[in-house]
GROMACS .gro file of C-alpha atoms in nm:
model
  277
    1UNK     CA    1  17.774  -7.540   4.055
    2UNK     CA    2  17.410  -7.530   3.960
    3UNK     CA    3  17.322  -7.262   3.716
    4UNK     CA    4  16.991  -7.070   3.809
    5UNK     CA    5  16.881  -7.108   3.409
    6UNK     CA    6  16.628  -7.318   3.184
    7UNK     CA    7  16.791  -7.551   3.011
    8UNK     CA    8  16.645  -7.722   2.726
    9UNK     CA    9  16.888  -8.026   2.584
   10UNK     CA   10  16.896  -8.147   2.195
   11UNK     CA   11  17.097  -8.506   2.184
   12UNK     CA   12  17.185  -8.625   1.799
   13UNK     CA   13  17.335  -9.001   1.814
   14UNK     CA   14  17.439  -9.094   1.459
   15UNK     CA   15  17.360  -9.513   1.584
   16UNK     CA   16  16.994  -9.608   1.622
   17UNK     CA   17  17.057  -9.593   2.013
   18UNK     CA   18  17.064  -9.354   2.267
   19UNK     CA   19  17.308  -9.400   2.485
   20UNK     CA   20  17.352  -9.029   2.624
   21UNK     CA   21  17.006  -8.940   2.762
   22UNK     CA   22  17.011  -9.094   3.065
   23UNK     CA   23  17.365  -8.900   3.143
   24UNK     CA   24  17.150  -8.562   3.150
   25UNK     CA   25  16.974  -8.464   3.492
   26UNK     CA   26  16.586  -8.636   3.469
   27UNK     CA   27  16.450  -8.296   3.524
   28UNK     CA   28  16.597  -8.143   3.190
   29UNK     CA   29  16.404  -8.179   2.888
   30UNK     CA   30  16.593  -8.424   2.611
   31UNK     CA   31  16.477  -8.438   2.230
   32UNK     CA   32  16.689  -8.713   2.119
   33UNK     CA   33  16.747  -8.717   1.707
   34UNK     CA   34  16.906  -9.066   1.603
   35UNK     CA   35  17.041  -9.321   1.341
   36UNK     CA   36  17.244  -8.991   1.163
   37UNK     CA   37  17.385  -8.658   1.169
   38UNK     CA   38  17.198  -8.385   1.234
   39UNK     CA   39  17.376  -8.158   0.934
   40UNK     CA   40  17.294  -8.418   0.710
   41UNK     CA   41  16.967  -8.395   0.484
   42UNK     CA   42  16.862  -8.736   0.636
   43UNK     CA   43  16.817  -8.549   0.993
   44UNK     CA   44  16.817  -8.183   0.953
   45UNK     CA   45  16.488  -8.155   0.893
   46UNK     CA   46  16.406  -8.278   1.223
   47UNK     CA   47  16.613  -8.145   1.423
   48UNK     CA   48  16.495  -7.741   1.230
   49UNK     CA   49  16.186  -7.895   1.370
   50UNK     CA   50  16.285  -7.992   1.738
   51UNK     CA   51  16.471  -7.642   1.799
   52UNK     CA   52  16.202  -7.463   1.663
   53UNK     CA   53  15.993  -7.587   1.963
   54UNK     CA   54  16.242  -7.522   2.143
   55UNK     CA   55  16.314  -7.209   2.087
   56UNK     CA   56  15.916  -7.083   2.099
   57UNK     CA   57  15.932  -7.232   2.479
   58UNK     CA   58  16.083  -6.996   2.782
   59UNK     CA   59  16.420  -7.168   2.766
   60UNK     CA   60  16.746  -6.952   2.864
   61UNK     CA   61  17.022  -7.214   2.688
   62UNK     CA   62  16.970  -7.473   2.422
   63UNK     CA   63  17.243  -7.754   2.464
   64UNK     CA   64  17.258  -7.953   2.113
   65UNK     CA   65  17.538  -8.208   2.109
   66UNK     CA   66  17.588  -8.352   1.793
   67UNK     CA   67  17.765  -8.666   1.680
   68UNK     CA   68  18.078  -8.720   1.743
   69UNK     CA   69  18.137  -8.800   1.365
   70UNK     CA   70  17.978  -8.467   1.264
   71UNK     CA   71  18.079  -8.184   1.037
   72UNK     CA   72  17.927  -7.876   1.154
   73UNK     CA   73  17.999  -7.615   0.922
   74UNK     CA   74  17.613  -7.566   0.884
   75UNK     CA   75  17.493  -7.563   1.204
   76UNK     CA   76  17.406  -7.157   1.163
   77UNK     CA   77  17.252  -7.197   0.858
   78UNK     CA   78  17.013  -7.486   1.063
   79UNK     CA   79  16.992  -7.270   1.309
   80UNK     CA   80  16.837  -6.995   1.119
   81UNK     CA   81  16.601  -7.173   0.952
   82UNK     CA   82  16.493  -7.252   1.283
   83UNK     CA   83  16.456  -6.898   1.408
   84UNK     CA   84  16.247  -6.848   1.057
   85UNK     CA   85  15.976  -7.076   1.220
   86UNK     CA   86  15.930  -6.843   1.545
   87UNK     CA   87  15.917  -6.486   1.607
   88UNK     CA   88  16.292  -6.465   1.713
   89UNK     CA   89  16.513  -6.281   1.459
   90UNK     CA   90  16.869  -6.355   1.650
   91UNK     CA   91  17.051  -6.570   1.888
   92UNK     CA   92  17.368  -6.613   2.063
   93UNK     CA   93  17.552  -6.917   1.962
   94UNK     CA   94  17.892  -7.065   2.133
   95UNK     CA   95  18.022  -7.406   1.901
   96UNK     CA   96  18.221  -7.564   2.161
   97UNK     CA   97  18.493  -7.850   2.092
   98UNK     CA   98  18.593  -8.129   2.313
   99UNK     CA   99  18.920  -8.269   2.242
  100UNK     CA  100  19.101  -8.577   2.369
  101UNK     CA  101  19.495  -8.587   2.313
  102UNK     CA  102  19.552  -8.884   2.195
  103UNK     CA  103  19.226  -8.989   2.033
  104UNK     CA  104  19.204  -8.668   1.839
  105UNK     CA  105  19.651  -8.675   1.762
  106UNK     CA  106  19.585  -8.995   1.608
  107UNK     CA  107  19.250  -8.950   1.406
  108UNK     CA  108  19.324  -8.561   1.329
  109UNK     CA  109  19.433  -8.631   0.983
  110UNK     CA  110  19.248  -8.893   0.855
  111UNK     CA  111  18.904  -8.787   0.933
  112UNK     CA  112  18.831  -8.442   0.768
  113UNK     CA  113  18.560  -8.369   1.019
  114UNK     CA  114  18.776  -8.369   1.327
  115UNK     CA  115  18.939  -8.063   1.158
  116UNK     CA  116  18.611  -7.904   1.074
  117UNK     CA  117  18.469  -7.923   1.429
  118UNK     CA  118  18.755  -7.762   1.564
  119UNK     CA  119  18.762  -7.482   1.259
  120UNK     CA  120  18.406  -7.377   1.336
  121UNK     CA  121  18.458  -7.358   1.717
  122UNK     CA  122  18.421  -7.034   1.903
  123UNK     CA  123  18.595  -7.244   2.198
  124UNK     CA  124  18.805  -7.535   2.279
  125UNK     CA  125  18.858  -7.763   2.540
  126UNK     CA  126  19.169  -7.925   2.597
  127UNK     CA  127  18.982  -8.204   2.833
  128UNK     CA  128  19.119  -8.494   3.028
  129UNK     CA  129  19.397  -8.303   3.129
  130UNK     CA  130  19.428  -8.409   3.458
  131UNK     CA  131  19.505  -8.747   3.270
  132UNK     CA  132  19.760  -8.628   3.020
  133UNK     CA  133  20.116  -8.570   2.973
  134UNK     CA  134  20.223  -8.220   3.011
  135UNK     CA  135  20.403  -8.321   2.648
  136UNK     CA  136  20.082  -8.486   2.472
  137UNK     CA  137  19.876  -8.175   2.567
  138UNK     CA  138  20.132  -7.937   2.427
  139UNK     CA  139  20.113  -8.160   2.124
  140UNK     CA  140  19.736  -8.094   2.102
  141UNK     CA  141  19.730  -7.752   2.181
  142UNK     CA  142  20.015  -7.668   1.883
  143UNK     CA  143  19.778  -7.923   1.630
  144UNK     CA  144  19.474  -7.724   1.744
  145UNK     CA  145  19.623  -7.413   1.672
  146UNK     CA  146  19.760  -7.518   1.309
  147UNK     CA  147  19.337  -7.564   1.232
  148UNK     CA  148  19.185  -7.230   1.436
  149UNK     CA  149  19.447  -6.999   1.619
  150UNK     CA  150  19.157  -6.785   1.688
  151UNK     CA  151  18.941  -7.002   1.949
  152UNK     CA  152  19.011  -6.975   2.299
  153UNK     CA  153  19.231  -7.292   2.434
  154UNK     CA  154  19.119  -7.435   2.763
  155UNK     CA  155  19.310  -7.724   2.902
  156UNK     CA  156  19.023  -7.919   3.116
  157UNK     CA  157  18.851  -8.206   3.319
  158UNK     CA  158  18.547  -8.346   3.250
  159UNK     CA  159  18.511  -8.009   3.026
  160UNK     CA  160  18.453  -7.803   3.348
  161UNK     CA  161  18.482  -7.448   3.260
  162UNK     CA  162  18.348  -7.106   3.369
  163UNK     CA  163  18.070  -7.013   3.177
  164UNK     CA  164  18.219  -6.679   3.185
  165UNK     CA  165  18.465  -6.811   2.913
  166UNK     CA  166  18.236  -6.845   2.657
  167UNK     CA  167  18.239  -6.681   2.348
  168UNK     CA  168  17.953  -6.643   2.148
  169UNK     CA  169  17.857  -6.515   1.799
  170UNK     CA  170  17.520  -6.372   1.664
  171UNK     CA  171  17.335  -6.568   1.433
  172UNK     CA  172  17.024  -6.335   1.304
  173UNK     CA  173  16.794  -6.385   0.986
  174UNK     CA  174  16.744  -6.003   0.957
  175UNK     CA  175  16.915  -5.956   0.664
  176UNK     CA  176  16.864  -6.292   0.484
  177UNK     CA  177  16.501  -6.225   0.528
  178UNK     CA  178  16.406  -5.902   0.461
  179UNK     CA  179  16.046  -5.780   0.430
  180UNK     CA  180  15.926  -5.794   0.074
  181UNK     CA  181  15.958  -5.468  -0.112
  182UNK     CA  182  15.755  -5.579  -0.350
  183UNK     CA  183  15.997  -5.518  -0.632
  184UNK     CA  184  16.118  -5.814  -0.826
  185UNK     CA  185  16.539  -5.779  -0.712
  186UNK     CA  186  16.667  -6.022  -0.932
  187UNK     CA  187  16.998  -6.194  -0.846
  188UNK     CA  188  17.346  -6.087  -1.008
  189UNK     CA  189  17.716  -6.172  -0.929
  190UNK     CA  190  18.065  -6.156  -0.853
  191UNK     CA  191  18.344  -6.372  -0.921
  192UNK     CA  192  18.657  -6.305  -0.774
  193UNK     CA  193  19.013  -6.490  -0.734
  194UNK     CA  194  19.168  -6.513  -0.407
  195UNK     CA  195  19.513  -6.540  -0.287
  196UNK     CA  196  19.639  -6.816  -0.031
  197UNK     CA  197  19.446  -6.790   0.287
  198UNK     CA  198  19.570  -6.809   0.646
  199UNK     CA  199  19.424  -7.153   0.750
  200UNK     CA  200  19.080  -7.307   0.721
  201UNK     CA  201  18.927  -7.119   1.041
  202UNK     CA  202  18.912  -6.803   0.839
  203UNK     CA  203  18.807  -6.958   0.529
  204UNK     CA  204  18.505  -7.107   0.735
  205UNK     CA  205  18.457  -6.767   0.927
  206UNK     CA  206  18.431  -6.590   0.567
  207UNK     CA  207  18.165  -6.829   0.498
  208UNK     CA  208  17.982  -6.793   0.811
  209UNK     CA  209  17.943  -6.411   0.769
  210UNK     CA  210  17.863  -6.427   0.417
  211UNK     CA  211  17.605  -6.705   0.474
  212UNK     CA  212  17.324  -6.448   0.585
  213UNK     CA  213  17.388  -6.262   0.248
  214UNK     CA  214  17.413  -6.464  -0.030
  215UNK     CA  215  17.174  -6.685  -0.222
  216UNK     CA  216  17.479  -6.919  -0.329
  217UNK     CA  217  17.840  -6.958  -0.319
  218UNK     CA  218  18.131  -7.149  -0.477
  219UNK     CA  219  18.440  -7.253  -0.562
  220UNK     CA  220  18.767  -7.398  -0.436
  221UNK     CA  221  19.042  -7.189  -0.231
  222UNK     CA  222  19.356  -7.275  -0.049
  223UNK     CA  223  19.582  -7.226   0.222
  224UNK     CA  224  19.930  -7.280   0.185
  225UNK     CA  225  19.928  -7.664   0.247
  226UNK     CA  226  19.595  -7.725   0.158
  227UNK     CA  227  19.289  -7.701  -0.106
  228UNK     CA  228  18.958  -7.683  -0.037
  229UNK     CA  229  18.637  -7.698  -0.245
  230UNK     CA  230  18.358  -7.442  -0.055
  231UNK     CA  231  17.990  -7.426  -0.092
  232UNK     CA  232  17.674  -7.228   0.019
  233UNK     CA  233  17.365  -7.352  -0.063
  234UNK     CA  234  17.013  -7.279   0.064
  235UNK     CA  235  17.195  -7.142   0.360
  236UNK     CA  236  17.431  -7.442   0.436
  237UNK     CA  237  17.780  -7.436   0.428
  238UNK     CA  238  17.989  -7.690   0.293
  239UNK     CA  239  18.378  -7.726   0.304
  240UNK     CA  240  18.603  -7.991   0.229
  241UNK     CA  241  18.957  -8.098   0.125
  242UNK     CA  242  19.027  -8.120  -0.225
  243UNK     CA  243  19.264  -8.219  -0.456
  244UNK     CA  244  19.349  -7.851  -0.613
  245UNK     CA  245  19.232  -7.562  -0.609
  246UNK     CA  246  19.214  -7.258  -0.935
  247UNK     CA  247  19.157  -6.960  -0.607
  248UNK     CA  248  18.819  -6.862  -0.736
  249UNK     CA  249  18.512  -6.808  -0.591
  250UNK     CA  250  18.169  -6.734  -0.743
  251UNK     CA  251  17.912  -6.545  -0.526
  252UNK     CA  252  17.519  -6.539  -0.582
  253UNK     CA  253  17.323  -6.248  -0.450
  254UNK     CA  254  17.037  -6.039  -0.445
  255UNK     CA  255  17.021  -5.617  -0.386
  256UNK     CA  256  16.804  -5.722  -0.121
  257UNK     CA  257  17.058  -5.860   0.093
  258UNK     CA  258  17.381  -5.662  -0.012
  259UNK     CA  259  17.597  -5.533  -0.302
  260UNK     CA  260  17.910  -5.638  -0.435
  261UNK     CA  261  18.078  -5.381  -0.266
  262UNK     CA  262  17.982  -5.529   0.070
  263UNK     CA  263  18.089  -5.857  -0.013
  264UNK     CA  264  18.422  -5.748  -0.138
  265UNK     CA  265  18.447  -5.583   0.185
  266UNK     CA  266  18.399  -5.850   0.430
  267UNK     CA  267  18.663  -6.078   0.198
  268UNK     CA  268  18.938  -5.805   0.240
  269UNK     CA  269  18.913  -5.871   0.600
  270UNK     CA  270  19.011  -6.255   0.549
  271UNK     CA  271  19.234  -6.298   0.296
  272UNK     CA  272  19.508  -5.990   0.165
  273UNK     CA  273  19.532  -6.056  -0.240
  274UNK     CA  274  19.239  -6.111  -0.441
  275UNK     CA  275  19.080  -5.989  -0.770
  276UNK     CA  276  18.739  -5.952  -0.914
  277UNK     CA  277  18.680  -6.114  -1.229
   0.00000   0.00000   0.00000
C-alpha cells in the first residue's frame, strides 16, 4: 500500500558506488552519502548536513539507510546535531534492523557491528521468512534475543510490515541545549562502579538516555559473558567489546543539564548493584 506521506530518503553506501538509488521510486527525493559510513568522522559531517536540509523541508518521514557494515550507536547523537541546525527541538526516531538467518547466524560473532545494529534497534525484522526453515528462524530469533530482548521480533518478507508496528523513541536537544543563563556552570563529576549488566541492549539504552545530559562519559562495564569499553563524546556514543572490564564508569556534566542525583537515577533503572565512588 501507498502511504499518503512525504517521504524524503538519505542512502549511505560505504563503496564509492551507488547501487541502491535507483531501487527507490523516481519521484522520492535521494541524497546519496558514499565511499564510508555515515557514523564515522569521514562522513558524518555530511550527512548532519544533508538531514539538516532535510529536516527544514515539509517532509513527514526521513528514511536513512546506512551501510550495511555500520555501527550505529551514534546515530541520535547525529541526529541531534542535526536538529541544532533548524528550529526543531525533537523528533521521533524508529532504528529498524533487517536480519537474514543465515547470513547474520554465521557473521553474528565475528563482526561486532552486527551485534550493535541489532542492540540499538527499537525493531527487528526477521526477513526472508517465507524462504527459511521454521528451525533456522527459531535459531535467529533465540540469537536476536541473547543481544536485545526488548525490540519487537517480526518474522518477514521483503521487510513488509505494518507501519502500525513501529516503535519509536524521542530524540530532543532541549536539555543538552539549554538557553544560556549567563552564569559560568562549570562541569563536575561522578564516578561510580557498576555491577554485571543484563546484556548490551541496556547498556546501550543507558547511554542513549544519558547522551542528552552529559558532556562526557567513560569507562568499561560488563555483562555476564562479556566486557565492554563505553564512550560519550561530543554527543556520540561509542561501545565496543573489550578484553576486561574494572565495572566503572566516569560521568562528565554540567548543573545545566542535570545533577548527580539524576544520573544516579536513570542508572538504577538499568543495572541493580552499583556504587558511587
Amino acid at each position: 500500500a501507498r502511504l499518503d506521506v512525504k517521504i524524503a530518503v538519505i542512502l549511505n553506501e560505504f563503496g564509492q558506488a551507488n547501487v541502491d538509488a535507483e531501487l527507490f521510486d523516481s519521484s522520492l527525493p535521494v541524497d546519496s552519502i558514499q565511499h564510508g559510513s555515515i557514523f564515522c568522522t569521514c562522513k558524518s559531517e555530511a550527512f548532519v548536513s544533508v538531514l539538516s536540509q532535510r529536516l527544514r523541508e515539509p517532509f513527514d518521514l526521513i528514511l536513512i539507510e546506512s551501510s550495511g557494515f555500520a555501527d550505529p550507536s551514534g546515530m541520535d547523537a547525529l541526529i541531534r546535531q542535526a536538529l541544532v541546525n533548524t528550529n526543531e527541538t525533537s523528533i521521533e526516531v524508529c532504528a529498524v534492523s533487517v536480519l537474514e538467518a543465515t547470513t547474520f547466524l554465521k557473521l553474528v560473532d565475528a563482526m561486532a557491528m552486527l551485534k550493535k545494529q541489532v542492540a540499538t534497534a527499537d525493531v527487528i525484522l526477521l526477513n526472508q521468512s517465507d524462504r527459511t526453515s521454521q528451525a533456522d528462524m527459531e535459531r535467529l530469533s533465540q540469537r536476536v534475543a541473547s543481544i536485545n530482548d526488548v525490540a519487537p521480533r517480526y518474522r518477514t518478507s521483503f521487510a513488509n510490515l505494518d507501519p502500525s508496528d513501529l516503535l519509536f523513541h524521542k530524540v530532543e536537544i532541549d536539555r543538552r541545549y539549554p538557553k544560556s543563563t549567563g552564569k559560568d556552570l562549570s562541569a563536575s563529576q561522578v564516578s561510580v562502579v557498576c555491577g554485571e549488566w543484563k546484556d548490551e541492549a541496556s547498556i546501550v539504552s543507558f547511554l542513549r538516555e544519558i547522551a542528552p545530559l552529559v558532556l562526557r562519559a567513560k569507562g568499561t562495564v560488563k555483562t555476564q559473558n562479556d566486557a565492554f569499553r563505553v564512550q560519550i563524546a561530543s554527543g556520540q556514543i561509542l561501545i565496543e567489546p573489550h578484553s576486561e572490564s574494572n565495572d566503572t564508569l566516569v560521568l562528565l556534566y554540567s548543573s545545566a543539564t542535570t545533577s548527580a542525583t539524576a544520573l544516579m537515577k536513570i542508572l538504577e533503572t538499568y543495572v541493580t548493584e552499583f556504587r558511587r565512588i
